[in-house]
Amino acid sequence: MREFASNVRLWFAPEEVREEGRTPDYRFSLANERTFLAWLRTALALIGGGFAVDQFLPALGRGWRVGLALALLAAGVLCALRAVNHWVRCERAMRRGEDLPVSRFPAVMSLVVAVVAVAMVVVVLTGWEG
């Protein structure tokens, strides 16, 4: 938890990350940034999907619609926060010459998206209208 709090501070002060260790090959830093941007695109897609479920499925019962929309919106928020945290952790590891950090987040995110997708398949197949 202490490391997470330290990383949150670095989200808003990336120049402090540069003070650690040695500057890595710029290609690795740019690859880390592209990965960060890919996670942000994923977060935006999840957020957009949450709004789409809420706005374009009025025939779906309110509880289901709101539940699915909130699941997608929450996944988008978590994805965006995880993106910046992962960027900082990877940049620090590269500068320190350490192994890149491992994460269970992609597996957890995959499971959340899969559960929401299965729920949507059930809704589509049953043609349920609330």
PDB file of N, CA, C and O in Angstrom, residues 65-121:
ATOM      1  N   ARG A  65     -30.064  -3.139 -16.581  1.00  0.00           N
ATOM      2  CA  ARG A  65     -29.423  -2.096 -17.379  1.00  0.00           C
ATOM      3  C   ARG A  65     -28.414  -1.311 -16.533  1.00  0.00           C
ATOM      4  O   ARG A  65     -27.274  -1.113 -16.935  1.00  0.00           O
ATOM      5  N   VAL A  66     -28.851  -0.898 -15.374  1.00  0.00           N
ATOM      6  CA  VAL A  66     -27.963  -0.118 -14.503  1.00  0.00           C
ATOM      7  C   VAL A  66     -26.801  -0.982 -14.016  1.00  0.00           C
ATOM      8  O   VAL A  66     -25.651  -0.526 -13.980  1.00  0.00           O
ATOM      9  N   GLY A  67     -27.082  -2.222 -13.676  1.00  0.00           N
ATOM     10  CA  GLY A  67     -26.014  -3.113 -13.212  1.00  0.00           C
ATOM     11  C   GLY A  67     -24.944  -3.343 -14.264  1.00  0.00           C
ATOM     12  O   GLY A  67     -23.736  -3.250 -13.987  1.00  0.00           O
ATOM     13  N   LEU A  68     -25.362  -3.643 -15.485  1.00  0.00           N
ATOM     14  CA  LEU A  68     -24.395  -3.858 -16.562  1.00  0.00           C
ATOM     15  C   LEU A  68     -23.646  -2.567 -16.895  1.00  0.00           C
ATOM     16  O   LEU A  68     -22.421  -2.584 -17.089  1.00  0.00           O
ATOM     17  N   ALA A  69     -24.370  -1.455 -16.929  1.00  0.00           N
ATOM     18  CA  ALA A  69     -23.723  -0.172 -17.225  1.00  0.00           C
ATOM     19  C   ALA A  69     -22.696   0.176 -16.151  1.00  0.00           C
ATOM     20  O   ALA A  69     -21.571   0.583 -16.465  1.00  0.00           O
ATOM     21  N   LEU A  70     -23.068   0.001 -14.891  1.00  0.00           N
ATOM     22  CA  LEU A  70     -22.129   0.314 -13.809  1.00  0.00           C
ATOM     23  C   LEU A  70     -20.917  -0.609 -13.811  1.00  0.00           C
ATOM     24  O   LEU A  70     -19.803  -0.178 -13.506  1.00  0.00           O
ATOM     25  N   ALA A  71     -21.121  -1.874 -14.156  1.00  0.00           N
ATOM     26  CA  ALA A  71     -19.985  -2.808 -14.242  1.00  0.00           C
ATOM     27  C   ALA A  71     -19.000  -2.339 -15.308  1.00  0.00           C
ATOM     28  O   ALA A  71     -17.781  -2.329 -15.084  1.00  0.00           O
ATOM     29  N   LEU A  72     -19.505  -1.939 -16.457  1.00  0.00           N
ATOM     30  CA  LEU A  72     -18.623  -1.458 -17.524  1.00  0.00           C
ATOM     31  C   LEU A  72     -17.967  -0.133 -17.155  1.00  0.00           C
ATOM     32  O   LEU A  72     -16.768   0.071 -17.404  1.00  0.00           O
ATOM     33  N   LEU A  73     -18.730   0.771 -16.556  1.00  0.00           N
ATOM     34  CA  LEU A  73     -18.158   2.057 -16.140  1.00  0.00           C
ATOM     35  C   LEU A  73     -17.078   1.868 -15.075  1.00  0.00           C
ATOM     36  O   LEU A  73     -16.011   2.490 -15.140  1.00  0.00           O
ATOM     37  N   ALA A  74     -17.329   1.007 -14.109  1.00  0.00           N
ATOM     38  CA  ALA A  74     -16.334   0.742 -13.061  1.00  0.00           C
ATOM     39  C   ALA A  74     -15.077   0.111 -13.657  1.00  0.00           C
ATOM     40  O   ALA A  74     -13.955   0.470 -13.280  1.00  0.00           O
ATOM     41  N   ALA A  75     -15.266  -0.814 -14.593  1.00  0.00           N
ATOM     42  CA  ALA A  75     -14.115  -1.434 -15.249  1.00  0.00           C
ATOM     43  C   ALA A  75     -13.305  -0.382 -15.998  1.00  0.00           C
ATOM     44  O   ALA A  75     -12.062  -0.410 -15.984  1.00  0.00           O
ATOM     45  N   GLY A  76     -13.978   0.571 -16.631  1.00  0.00           N
ATOM     46  CA  GLY A  76     -13.283   1.641 -17.333  1.00  0.00           C
ATOM     47  C   GLY A  76     -12.483   2.533 -16.395  1.00  0.00           C
ATOM     48  O   GLY A  76     -11.339   2.892 -16.684  1.00  0.00           O
ATOM     49  N   VAL A  77     -13.080   2.866 -15.267  1.00  0.00           N
ATOM     50  CA  VAL A  77     -12.376   3.695 -14.275  1.00  0.00           C
ATOM     51  C   VAL A  77     -11.150   2.947 -13.749  1.00  0.00           C
ATOM     52  O   VAL A  77     -10.044   3.504 -13.681  1.00  0.00           O
ATOM     53  N   LEU A  78     -11.330   1.682 -13.382  1.00  0.00           N
ATOM     54  CA  LEU A  78     -10.199   0.895 -12.875  1.00  0.00           C
ATOM     55  C   LEU A  78      -9.109   0.756 -13.924  1.00  0.00           C
ATOM     56  O   LEU A  78      -7.921   0.811 -13.614  1.00  0.00           O
ATOM     57  N   CYS A  79      -9.500   0.567 -15.157  1.00  0.00           N
ATOM     58  CA  CYS A  79      -8.542   0.421 -16.244  1.00  0.00           C
ATOM     59  C   CYS A  79      -7.717   1.700 -16.424  1.00  0.00           C
ATOM     60  O   CYS A  79      -6.501   1.646 -16.603  1.00  0.00           O
ATOM     61  N   ALA A  80      -8.368   2.843 -16.368  1.00  0.00           N
ATOM     62  CA  ALA A  80      -7.659   4.116 -16.515  1.00  0.00           C
ATOM     63  C   ALA A  80      -6.679   4.339 -15.360  1.00  0.00           C
ATOM     64  O   ALA A  80      -5.536   4.760 -15.573  1.00  0.00           O
ATOM     65  N   LEU A  81      -7.118   4.054 -14.140  1.00  0.00           N
ATOM     66  CA  LEU A  81      -6.226   4.211 -12.986  1.00  0.00           C
ATOM     67  C   LEU A  81      -5.063   3.231 -13.038  1.00  0.00           C
ATOM     68  O   LEU A  81      -3.923   3.574 -12.719  1.00  0.00           O
ATOM     69  N   ARG A  82      -5.361   2.017 -13.462  1.00  0.00           N
ATOM     70  CA  ARG A  82      -4.316   1.000 -13.555  1.00  0.00           C
ATOM     71  C   ARG A  82      -3.302   1.363 -14.634  1.00  0.00           C
ATOM     72  O   ARG A  82      -2.115   1.080 -14.501  1.00  0.00           O
ATOM     73  N   ALA A  83      -3.760   2.012 -15.690  1.00  0.00           N
ATOM     74  CA  ALA A  83      -2.858   2.379 -16.783  1.00  0.00           C
ATOM     75  C   ALA A  83      -1.736   3.289 -16.292  1.00  0.00           C
ATOM     76  O   ALA A  83      -0.560   3.039 -16.561  1.00  0.00           O
ATOM     77  N   VAL A  84      -2.097   4.331 -15.579  1.00  0.00           N
ATOM     78  CA  VAL A  84      -1.079   5.279 -15.127  1.00  0.00           C
ATOM     79  C   VAL A  84      -0.195   4.651 -14.045  1.00  0.00           C
ATOM     80  O   VAL A  84       1.018   4.864 -14.025  1.00  0.00           O
ATOM     81  N   ASN A  85      -0.771   3.838 -13.179  1.00  0.00           N
ATOM     82  CA  ASN A  85       0.031   3.182 -12.148  1.00  0.00           C
ATOM     83  C   ASN A  85       1.031   2.208 -12.789  1.00  0.00           C
ATOM     84  O   ASN A  85       2.190   2.141 -12.390  1.00  0.00           O
ATOM     85  N   HIS A  86       0.578   1.460 -13.780  1.00  0.00           N
ATOM     86  CA  HIS A  86       1.465   0.502 -14.453  1.00  0.00           C
ATOM     87  C   HIS A  86       2.571   1.244 -15.209  1.00  0.00           C
ATOM     88  O   HIS A  86       3.715   0.802 -15.214  1.00  0.00           O
ATOM     89  N   TRP A  87       2.236   2.375 -15.821  1.00  0.00           N
ATOM     90  CA  TRP A  87       3.253   3.151 -16.525  1.00  0.00           C
ATOM     91  C   TRP A  87       4.366   3.569 -15.570  1.00  0.00           C
ATOM     92  O   TRP A  87       5.546   3.405 -15.868  1.00  0.00           O
ATOM     93  N   VAL A  88       3.981   4.097 -14.406  1.00  0.00           N
ATOM     94  CA  VAL A  88       4.978   4.538 -13.424  1.00  0.00           C
ATOM     95  C   VAL A  88       5.809   3.357 -12.943  1.00  0.00           C
ATOM     96  O   VAL A  88       7.040   3.443 -12.881  1.00  0.00           O
ATOM     97  N   ARG A  89       5.158   2.256 -12.616  1.00  0.00           N
ATOM     98  CA  ARG A  89       5.891   1.085 -12.106  1.00  0.00           C
ATOM     99  C   ARG A  89       6.881   0.555 -13.136  1.00  0.00           C
ATOM    100  O   ARG A  89       8.014   0.200 -12.792  1.00  0.00           O
ATOM    101  N   CYS A  90       6.480   0.504 -14.392  1.00  0.00           N
ATOM    102  CA  CYS A  90       7.372   0.002 -15.448  1.00  0.00           C
ATOM    103  C   CYS A  90       8.523   0.971 -15.700  1.00  0.00           C
ATOM    104  O   CYS A  90       9.673   0.539 -15.868  1.00  0.00           O
ATOM    105  N   GLU A  91       8.219   2.250 -15.733  1.00  0.00           N
ATOM    106  CA  GLU A  91       9.278   3.238 -15.966  1.00  0.00           C
ATOM    107  C   GLU A  91      10.322   3.176 -14.848  1.00  0.00           C
ATOM    108  O   GLU A  91      11.524   3.205 -15.116  1.00  0.00           O
ATOM    109  N   ARG A  92       9.865   3.066 -13.614  1.00  0.00           N
ATOM    110  CA  ARG A  92      10.799   2.974 -12.489  1.00  0.00           C
ATOM    111  C   ARG A  92      11.628   1.698 -12.569  1.00  0.00           C
ATOM    112  O   ARG A  92      12.831   1.721 -12.338  1.00  0.00           O
ATOM    113  N   ALA A  93      10.995   0.588 -12.907  1.00  0.00           N
ATOM    114  CA  ALA A  93      11.717  -0.681 -13.003  1.00  0.00           C
ATOM    115  C   ALA A  93      12.780  -0.614 -14.103  1.00  0.00           C
ATOM    116  O   ALA A  93      13.912  -1.079 -13.903  1.00  0.00           O
ATOM    117  N   MET A  94      12.443  -0.038 -15.245  1.00  0.00           N
ATOM    118  CA  MET A  94      13.424   0.073 -16.332  1.00  0.00           C
ATOM    119  C   MET A  94      14.608   0.937 -15.914  1.00  0.00           C
ATOM    120  O   MET A  94      15.754   0.609 -16.198  1.00  0.00           O
ATOM    121  N   ARG A  95      14.338   2.031 -15.227  1.00  0.00           N
ATOM    122  CA  ARG A  95      15.410   2.924 -14.803  1.00  0.00           C
ATOM    123  C   ARG A  95      16.299   2.277 -13.734  1.00  0.00           C
ATOM    124  O   ARG A  95      17.483   2.571 -13.659  1.00  0.00           O
ATOM    125  N   ARG A  96      15.721   1.419 -12.927  1.00  0.00           N
ATOM    126  CA  ARG A  96      16.482   0.747 -11.864  1.00  0.00           C
ATOM    127  C   ARG A  96      17.168  -0.528 -12.346  1.00  0.00           C
ATOM    128  O   ARG A  96      17.911  -1.157 -11.608  1.00  0.00           O
ATOM    129  N   GLY A  97      16.854  -0.944 -13.570  1.00  0.00           N
ATOM    130  CA  GLY A  97      17.424  -2.181 -14.098  1.00  0.00           C
ATOM    131  C   GLY A  97      16.778  -3.418 -13.500  1.00  0.00           C
ATOM    132  O   GLY A  97      17.386  -4.493 -13.475  1.00  0.00           O
ATOM    133  N   GLU A  98      15.548  -3.288 -13.028  1.00  0.00           N
ATOM    134  CA  GLU A  98      14.819  -4.405 -12.413  1.00  0.00           C
ATOM    135  C   GLU A  98      13.919  -5.081 -13.444  1.00  0.00           C
ATOM    136  O   GLU A  98      13.670  -4.543 -14.528  1.00  0.00           O
ATOM    137  N   ASP A  99      13.421  -6.252 -13.071  1.00  0.00           N
ATOM    138  CA  ASP A  99      12.415  -6.908 -13.899  1.00  0.00           C
ATOM    139  C   ASP A  99      11.161  -6.046 -13.913  1.00  0.00           C
ATOM    140  O   ASP A  99      10.840  -5.379 -12.929  1.00  0.00           O
ATOM    141  N   LEU A 100      10.438  -6.111 -15.026  1.00  0.00           N
ATOM    142  CA  LEU A 100       9.185  -5.374 -15.099  1.00  0.00           C
ATOM    143  C   LEU A 100       8.184  -5.975 -14.120  1.00  0.00           C
ATOM    144  O   LEU A 100       8.184  -7.191 -13.896  1.00  0.00           O
ATOM    145  N   PRO A 101       7.333  -5.144 -13.537  1.00  0.00           N
ATOM    146  CA  PRO A 101       6.380  -5.654 -12.545  1.00  0.00           C
ATOM    147  C   PRO A 101       5.341  -6.574 -13.189  1.00  0.00           C
ATOM    148  O   PRO A 101       4.925  -6.365 -14.332  1.00  0.00           O
ATOM    149  N   VAL A 102       4.964  -7.588 -12.444  1.00  0.00           N
ATOM    150  CA  VAL A 102       3.917  -8.498 -12.904  1.00  0.00           C
ATOM    151  C   VAL A 102       2.580  -7.986 -12.373  1.00  0.00           C
ATOM    152  O   VAL A 102       2.528  -7.240 -11.406  1.00  0.00           O
ATOM    153  N   SER A 103       1.503  -8.410 -13.029  1.00  0.00           N
ATOM    154  CA  SER A 103       0.195  -7.922 -12.636  1.00  0.00           C
ATOM    155  C   SER A 103      -0.874  -8.960 -12.938  1.00  0.00           C
ATOM    156  O   SER A 103      -0.829  -9.618 -13.968  1.00  0.00           O
ATOM    157  N   ARG A 104      -1.832  -9.048 -12.038  1.00  0.00           N
ATOM    158  CA  ARG A 104      -3.008  -9.893 -12.262  1.00  0.00           C
ATOM    159  C   ARG A 104      -4.145  -9.093 -12.897  1.00  0.00           C
ATOM    160  O   ARG A 104      -5.174  -9.635 -13.230  1.00  0.00           O
ATOM    161  N   PHE A 105      -3.934  -7.795 -13.037  1.00  0.00           N
ATOM    162  CA  PHE A 105      -4.999  -6.928 -13.524  1.00  0.00           C
ATOM    163  C   PHE A 105      -5.549  -7.337 -14.893  1.00  0.00           C
ATOM    164  O   PHE A 105      -6.764  -7.350 -15.070  1.00  0.00           O
ATOM    165  N   PRO A 106      -4.706  -7.683 -15.869  1.00  0.00           N
ATOM    166  CA  PRO A 106      -5.279  -8.098 -17.154  1.00  0.00           C
ATOM    167  C   PRO A 106      -6.213  -9.307 -17.024  1.00  0.00           C
ATOM    168  O   PRO A 106      -7.266  -9.353 -17.669  1.00  0.00           O
ATOM    169  N   ALA A 107      -5.867 -10.254 -16.176  1.00  0.00           N
ATOM    170  CA  ALA A 107      -6.732 -11.420 -15.978  1.00  0.00           C
ATOM    171  C   ALA A 107      -8.040 -11.016 -15.306  1.00  0.00           C
ATOM    172  O   ALA A 107      -9.124 -11.466 -15.709  1.00  0.00           O
ATOM    173  N   VAL A 108      -7.971 -10.165 -14.306  1.00  0.00           N
ATOM    174  CA  VAL A 108      -9.179  -9.703 -13.612  1.00  0.00           C
ATOM    175  C   VAL A 108     -10.067  -8.909 -14.574  1.00  0.00           C
ATOM    176  O   VAL A 108     -11.283  -9.118 -14.628  1.00  0.00           O
ATOM    177  N   MET A 109      -9.456  -8.028 -15.351  1.00  0.00           N
ATOM    178  CA  MET A 109     -10.222  -7.237 -16.311  1.00  0.00           C
ATOM    179  C   MET A 109     -10.881  -8.144 -17.346  1.00  0.00           C
ATOM    180  O   MET A 109     -12.034  -7.940 -17.728  1.00  0.00           O
ATOM    181  N   SER A 110     -10.174  -9.156 -17.796  1.00  0.00           N
ATOM    182  CA  SER A 110     -10.741 -10.102 -18.757  1.00  0.00           C
ATOM    183  C   SER A 110     -11.950 -10.813 -18.176  1.00  0.00           C
ATOM    184  O   SER A 110     -12.962 -10.998 -18.864  1.00  0.00           O
ATOM    185  N   LEU A 111     -11.863 -11.211 -16.913  1.00  0.00           N
ATOM    186  CA  LEU A 111     -12.989 -11.886 -16.275  1.00  0.00           C
ATOM    187  C   LEU A 111     -14.196 -10.957 -16.133  1.00  0.00           C
ATOM    188  O   LEU A 111     -15.337 -11.373 -16.382  1.00  0.00           O
ATOM    189  N   VAL A 112     -13.966  -9.715 -15.767  1.00  0.00           N
ATOM    190  CA  VAL A 112     -15.074  -8.755 -15.633  1.00  0.00           C
ATOM    191  C   VAL A 112     -15.760  -8.559 -16.983  1.00  0.00           C
ATOM    192  O   VAL A 112     -16.991  -8.614 -17.087  1.00  0.00           O
ATOM    193  N   VAL A 113     -14.965  -8.352 -18.019  1.00  0.00           N
ATOM    194  CA  VAL A 113     -15.538  -8.153 -19.353  1.00  0.00           C
ATOM    195  C   VAL A 113     -16.270  -9.414 -19.811  1.00  0.00           C
ATOM    196  O   VAL A 113     -17.353  -9.338 -20.393  1.00  0.00           O
ATOM    197  N   ALA A 114     -15.709 -10.579 -19.523  1.00  0.00           N
ATOM    198  CA  ALA A 114     -16.363 -11.831 -19.912  1.00  0.00           C
ATOM    199  C   ALA A 114     -17.698 -12.010 -19.200  1.00  0.00           C
ATOM    200  O   ALA A 114     -18.690 -12.434 -19.816  1.00  0.00           O
ATOM    201  N   VAL A 115     -17.755 -11.695 -17.920  1.00  0.00           N
ATOM    202  CA  VAL A 115     -19.012 -11.817 -17.162  1.00  0.00           C
ATOM    203  C   VAL A 115     -20.062 -10.878 -17.734  1.00  0.00           C
ATOM    204  O   VAL A 115     -21.225 -11.262 -17.936  1.00  0.00           O
ATOM    205  N   VAL A 116     -19.680  -9.644 -18.021  1.00  0.00           N
ATOM    206  CA  VAL A 116     -20.630  -8.695 -18.602  1.00  0.00           C
ATOM    207  C   VAL A 116     -21.071  -9.172 -19.984  1.00  0.00           C
ATOM    208  O   VAL A 116     -22.254  -9.095 -20.332  1.00  0.00           O
ATOM    209  N   ALA A 117     -20.139  -9.709 -20.759  1.00  0.00           N
ATOM    210  CA  ALA A 117     -20.480 -10.209 -22.091  1.00  0.00           C
ATOM    211  C   ALA A 117     -21.451 -11.384 -22.019  1.00  0.00           C
ATOM    212  O   ALA A 117     -22.405 -11.457 -22.796  1.00  0.00           O
ATOM    213  N   VAL A 118     -21.238 -12.288 -21.078  1.00  0.00           N
ATOM    214  CA  VAL A 118     -22.159 -13.422 -20.914  1.00  0.00           C
ATOM    215  C   VAL A 118     -23.543 -12.914 -20.519  1.00  0.00           C
ATOM    216  O   VAL A 118     -24.560 -13.387 -21.039  1.00  0.00           O
ATOM    217  N   ALA A 119     -23.587 -11.936 -19.628  1.00  0.00           N
ATOM    218  CA  ALA A 119     -24.882 -11.356 -19.247  1.00  0.00           C
ATOM    219  C   ALA A 119     -25.571 -10.733 -20.453  1.00  0.00           C
ATOM    220  O   ALA A 119     -26.785 -10.889 -20.641  1.00  0.00           O
ATOM    221  N   MET A 120     -24.817 -10.063 -21.291  1.00  0.00           N
ATOM    222  CA  MET A 120     -25.398  -9.459 -22.493  1.00  0.00           C
ATOM    223  C   MET A 120     -25.875 -10.521 -23.477  1.00  0.00           C
ATOM    224  O   MET A 120     -26.908 -10.355 -24.125  1.00  0.00           O
ATOM    225  N   VAL A 121     -25.131 -11.612 -23.600  1.00  0.00           N
ATOM    226  CA  VAL A 121     -25.559 -12.718 -24.472  1.00  0.00           C
ATOM    227  C   VAL A 121     -26.888 -13.276 -23.982  1.00  0.00           C
ATOM    228  O   VAL A 121     -27.805 -13.540 -24.767  1.00  0.00           O
TER     229      VAL A 121
END
